[in-house]
Amino acid sequence: MVFPEYRPRRMRKNEAFRGLIRENRLDPAQFIYPLFVMPGKNKREAIASMPGVFRVSIDQLAQEARECLELGVNSVILFGLPEKKDAMGSGAHAKNGIIQQAIRELKNKVPELMVVTDVCLCEYTDHGHCGCLINNDVDNDATLEILAKTALSHAEAGADIVAPSDMMDGRVAEIRAALDEHGHETVPIMSYAVKYASAFYGPFRDAADCAPQFGDRRGYQMDPANSREALREATLDVDEGADILMVKPAVAYLDIISRLRDEFDLPIAAYHVSGEYAMIKAAAERGWIDGDRVMAETLLSIKRAGADIIITYFAKDMARLLRR
């Protein structure tokens, strides 16, 4: 048999060769680790549907942060569980709200950590929707003012990046205007620009206690069937002043990450969401897959699709594996 002159296997025969020509690499400095913050003291509660992930009280945050930094994971994103909820989600922008306290704690104890904050109302409303309601329908424009107040309160507490996840039309412009007007023009906005109405969010809603009490979020989150619409959503956010564009979920929407990467020159983030994480963990616990290899392969697929930043519950696990 006559072979072609070029044999690809020549460059695959050992790790030194493979590493030499590897096109994509995972770097813990480009991971963001989600943290769920709960009221109380000295609390650390396991989340049953997300093995290895915990809700922690504010006094436990510094320990979590130092562990991240030790592993090279320099950034976290905060989600809060307030003591009280109401119809308007007023706890989201309270000066001494759960996230505002968490930001100050981290910036006081671990100032080198980058703190990103999720800006949404679903964790703070008693109905579980991402905005205020009129006749059981989320009112887009009335919600914008509350979102801007929330983002501003995070910036004033010391947040490095604010990340609106609500999918209200016009929220990036509203938040950008509020930040700039109050002297926070250097705080970037990482917009959940393309957030689908996905079935992969279930474990997160357990963790953050934010499932809708009626209906669903398909009236404001994107239809999973659409891809061209993703470009329209991202373009709007770019025009309104977004600094980073995010796609959520990640693995089920690698094509969308790739399309945004081709279309825009802003940094692209991808959220490897709770359901995507939980499936790998569950299968690995049953011995059906090699958990470490599947974790690495999955995160590499997100990177290969074009993401610069990966928000993932695997951040610490992957950092440990890379260190080994």
JSON list of N, CA, C and O in Angstrom, two decimals, residues 255-278:
[
{"chain": "A", "resi": 255, "resn": "ASP", "atom": "N", "xyz": [-22.57, 25.79, 18.58]},
{"chain": "A", "resi": 255, "resn": "ASP", "atom": "CA", "xyz": [-22.68, 26.47, 17.29]},
{"chain": "A", "resi": 255, "resn": "ASP", "atom": "C", "xyz": [-22.91, 27.96, 17.47]},
{"chain": "A", "resi": 255, "resn": "ASP", "atom": "O", "xyz": [-22.41, 28.78, 16.68]},
{"chain": "A", "resi": 256, "resn": "ILE", "atom": "N", "xyz": [-23.63, 28.34, 18.53]},
{"chain": "A", "resi": 256, "resn": "ILE", "atom": "CA", "xyz": [-23.90, 29.76, 18.79]},
{"chain": "A", "resi": 256, "resn": "ILE", "atom": "C", "xyz": [-22.62, 30.46, 19.26]},
{"chain": "A", "resi": 256, "resn": "ILE", "atom": "O", "xyz": [-22.33, 31.58, 18.84]},
{"chain": "A", "resi": 257, "resn": "ILE", "atom": "N", "xyz": [-21.86, 29.80, 20.12]},
{"chain": "A", "resi": 257, "resn": "ILE", "atom": "CA", "xyz": [-20.57, 30.36, 20.54]},
{"chain": "A", "resi": 257, "resn": "ILE", "atom": "C", "xyz": [-19.70, 30.61, 19.32]},
{"chain": "A", "resi": 257, "resn": "ILE", "atom": "O", "xyz": [-19.09, 31.68, 19.17]},
{"chain": "A", "resi": 258, "resn": "SER", "atom": "N", "xyz": [-19.65, 29.65, 18.42]},
{"chain": "A", "resi": 258, "resn": "SER", "atom": "CA", "xyz": [-18.83, 29.78, 17.22]},
{"chain": "A", "resi": 258, "resn": "SER", "atom": "C", "xyz": [-19.30, 30.93, 16.34]},
{"chain": "A", "resi": 258, "resn": "SER", "atom": "O", "xyz": [-18.49, 31.70, 15.80]},
{"chain": "A", "resi": 259, "resn": "ARG", "atom": "N", "xyz": [-20.62, 31.07, 16.18]},
{"chain": "A", "resi": 259, "resn": "ARG", "atom": "CA", "xyz": [-21.14, 32.15, 15.35]},
{"chain": "A", "resi": 259, "resn": "ARG", "atom": "C", "xyz": [-20.82, 33.52, 15.95]},
{"chain": "A", "resi": 259, "resn": "ARG", "atom": "O", "xyz": [-20.45, 34.46, 15.23]},
{"chain": "A", "resi": 260, "resn": "LEU", "atom": "N", "xyz": [-20.94, 33.65, 17.27]},
{"chain": "A", "resi": 260, "resn": "LEU", "atom": "CA", "xyz": [-20.59, 34.93, 17.90]},
{"chain": "A", "resi": 260, "resn": "LEU", "atom": "C", "xyz": [-19.10, 35.22, 17.77]},
{"chain": "A", "resi": 260, "resn": "LEU", "atom": "O", "xyz": [-18.70, 36.36, 17.55]},
{"chain": "A", "resi": 261, "resn": "ARG", "atom": "N", "xyz": [-18.30, 34.16, 17.91]},
{"chain": "A", "resi": 261, "resn": "ARG", "atom": "CA", "xyz": [-16.84, 34.35, 17.78]},
{"chain": "A", "resi": 261, "resn": "ARG", "atom": "C", "xyz": [-16.49, 34.86, 16.38]},
{"chain": "A", "resi": 261, "resn": "ARG", "atom": "O", "xyz": [-15.61, 35.74, 16.23]},
{"chain": "A", "resi": 262, "resn": "ASP", "atom": "N", "xyz": [-17.15, 34.35, 15.37]},
{"chain": "A", "resi": 262, "resn": "ASP", "atom": "CA", "xyz": [-16.88, 34.78, 13.99]},
{"chain": "A", "resi": 262, "resn": "ASP", "atom": "C", "xyz": [-17.38, 36.19, 13.72]},
{"chain": "A", "resi": 262, "resn": "ASP", "atom": "O", "xyz": [-16.80, 36.92, 12.91]},
{"chain": "A", "resi": 263, "resn": "GLU", "atom": "N", "xyz": [-18.44, 36.58, 14.41]},
{"chain": "A", "resi": 263, "resn": "GLU", "atom": "CA", "xyz": [-19.12, 37.84, 14.09]},
{"chain": "A", "resi": 263, "resn": "GLU", "atom": "C", "xyz": [-18.57, 39.03, 14.87]},
{"chain": "A", "resi": 263, "resn": "GLU", "atom": "O", "xyz": [-18.56, 40.16, 14.37]},
{"chain": "A", "resi": 264, "resn": "PHE", "atom": "N", "xyz": [-18.11, 38.81, 16.11]},
{"chain": "A", "resi": 264, "resn": "PHE", "atom": "CA", "xyz": [-17.76, 39.91, 17.00]},
{"chain": "A", "resi": 264, "resn": "PHE", "atom": "C", "xyz": [-16.31, 39.78, 17.48]},
{"chain": "A", "resi": 264, "resn": "PHE", "atom": "O", "xyz": [-15.80, 38.66, 17.61]},
{"chain": "A", "resi": 265, "resn": "ASP", "atom": "N", "xyz": [-15.69, 40.93, 17.76]},
{"chain": "A", "resi": 265, "resn": "ASP", "atom": "CA", "xyz": [-14.33, 40.89, 18.27]},
{"chain": "A", "resi": 265, "resn": "ASP", "atom": "C", "xyz": [-14.26, 41.15, 19.77]},
{"chain": "A", "resi": 265, "resn": "ASP", "atom": "O", "xyz": [-13.17, 41.25, 20.34]},
{"chain": "A", "resi": 266, "resn": "LEU", "atom": "N", "xyz": [-15.41, 41.24, 20.43]},
{"chain": "A", "resi": 266, "resn": "LEU", "atom": "CA", "xyz": [-15.43, 41.34, 21.89]},
{"chain": "A", "resi": 266, "resn": "LEU", "atom": "C", "xyz": [-15.10, 39.97, 22.50]},
{"chain": "A", "resi": 266, "resn": "LEU", "atom": "O", "xyz": [-15.28, 38.94, 21.86]},
{"chain": "A", "resi": 267, "resn": "PRO", "atom": "N", "xyz": [-14.63, 39.94, 23.75]},
{"chain": "A", "resi": 267, "resn": "PRO", "atom": "CA", "xyz": [-14.46, 38.65, 24.42]},
{"chain": "A", "resi": 267, "resn": "PRO", "atom": "C", "xyz": [-15.79, 37.90, 24.49]},
{"chain": "A", "resi": 267, "resn": "PRO", "atom": "O", "xyz": [-16.85, 38.50, 24.73]},
{"chain": "A", "resi": 268, "resn": "ILE", "atom": "N", "xyz": [-15.72, 36.59, 24.29]},
{"chain": "A", "resi": 268, "resn": "ILE", "atom": "CA", "xyz": [-16.90, 35.73, 24.35]},
{"chain": "A", "resi": 268, "resn": "ILE", "atom": "C", "xyz": [-16.81, 34.84, 25.59]},
{"chain": "A", "resi": 268, "resn": "ILE", "atom": "O", "xyz": [-15.81, 34.16, 25.81]},
{"chain": "A", "resi": 269, "resn": "ALA", "atom": "N", "xyz": [-17.86, 34.87, 26.40]},
{"chain": "A", "resi": 269, "resn": "ALA", "atom": "CA", "xyz": [-17.96, 34.00, 27.57]},
{"chain": "A", "resi": 269, "resn": "ALA", "atom": "C", "xyz": [-19.01, 32.94, 27.30]},
{"chain": "A", "resi": 269, "resn": "ALA", "atom": "O", "xyz": [-19.94, 33.15, 26.52]},
{"chain": "A", "resi": 270, "resn": "ALA", "atom": "N", "xyz": [-18.85, 31.79, 27.94]},
{"chain": "A", "resi": 270, "resn": "ALA", "atom": "CA", "xyz": [-19.85, 30.72, 27.85]},
{"chain": "A", "resi": 270, "resn": "ALA", "atom": "C", "xyz": [-20.11, 30.20, 29.25]},
{"chain": "A", "resi": 270, "resn": "ALA", "atom": "O", "xyz": [-19.17, 29.98, 30.02]},
{"chain": "A", "resi": 271, "resn": "TYR", "atom": "N", "xyz": [-21.37, 29.98, 29.57]},
{"chain": "A", "resi": 271, "resn": "TYR", "atom": "CA", "xyz": [-21.74, 29.46, 30.88]},
{"chain": "A", "resi": 271, "resn": "TYR", "atom": "C", "xyz": [-22.02, 27.96, 30.73]},
{"chain": "A", "resi": 271, "resn": "TYR", "atom": "O", "xyz": [-23.02, 27.56, 30.14]},
{"chain": "A", "resi": 272, "resn": "HIS", "atom": "N", "xyz": [-21.12, 27.15, 31.28]},
{"chain": "A", "resi": 272, "resn": "HIS", "atom": "CA", "xyz": [-21.32, 25.70, 31.33]},
{"chain": "A", "resi": 272, "resn": "HIS", "atom": "C", "xyz": [-22.24, 25.44, 32.51]},
{"chain": "A", "resi": 272, "resn": "HIS", "atom": "O", "xyz": [-21.79, 25.41, 33.65]},
{"chain": "A", "resi": 273, "resn": "VAL", "atom": "N", "xyz": [-23.51, 25.25, 32.23]},
{"chain": "A", "resi": 273, "resn": "VAL", "atom": "CA", "xyz": [-24.54, 25.41, 33.25]},
{"chain": "A", "resi": 273, "resn": "VAL", "atom": "C", "xyz": [-24.71, 24.16, 34.12]},
{"chain": "A", "resi": 273, "resn": "VAL", "atom": "O", "xyz": [-24.14, 23.11, 33.87]},
{"chain": "A", "resi": 274, "resn": "SER", "atom": "N", "xyz": [-25.57, 24.32, 35.12]},
{"chain": "A", "resi": 274, "resn": "SER", "atom": "CA", "xyz": [-25.72, 23.32, 36.18]},
{"chain": "A", "resi": 274, "resn": "SER", "atom": "C", "xyz": [-26.12, 21.94, 35.64]},
{"chain": "A", "resi": 274, "resn": "SER", "atom": "O", "xyz": [-25.61, 20.92, 36.10]},
{"chain": "A", "resi": 275, "resn": "GLY", "atom": "N", "xyz": [-27.06, 21.91, 34.70]},
{"chain": "A", "resi": 275, "resn": "GLY", "atom": "CA", "xyz": [-27.49, 20.63, 34.17]},
{"chain": "A", "resi": 275, "resn": "GLY", "atom": "C", "xyz": [-26.40, 19.93, 33.39]},
{"chain": "A", "resi": 275, "resn": "GLY", "atom": "O", "xyz": [-26.27, 18.69, 33.46]},
{"chain": "A", "resi": 276, "resn": "GLU", "atom": "N", "xyz": [-25.62, 20.69, 32.65]},
{"chain": "A", "resi": 276, "resn": "GLU", "atom": "CA", "xyz": [-24.50, 20.12, 31.91]},
{"chain": "A", "resi": 276, "resn": "GLU", "atom": "C", "xyz": [-23.46, 19.54, 32.88]},
{"chain": "A", "resi": 276, "resn": "GLU", "atom": "O", "xyz": [-22.87, 18.49, 32.62]},
{"chain": "A", "resi": 277, "resn": "TYR", "atom": "N", "xyz": [-23.24, 20.25, 33.96]},
{"chain": "A", "resi": 277, "resn": "TYR", "atom": "CA", "xyz": [-22.33, 19.79, 35.01]},
{"chain": "A", "resi": 277, "resn": "TYR", "atom": "C", "xyz": [-22.87, 18.54, 35.71]},
{"chain": "A", "resi": 277, "resn": "TYR", "atom": "O", "xyz": [-22.16, 17.54, 35.88]},
{"chain": "A", "resi": 278, "resn": "ALA", "atom": "N", "xyz": [-24.14, 18.59, 36.11]},
{"chain": "A", "resi": 278, "resn": "ALA", "atom": "CA", "xyz": [-24.72, 17.52, 36.90]},
{"chain": "A", "resi": 278, "resn": "ALA", "atom": "C", "xyz": [-24.75, 16.20, 36.14]},
{"chain": "A", "resi": 278, "resn": "ALA", "atom": "O", "xyz": [-24.57, 15.12, 36.73]}
]
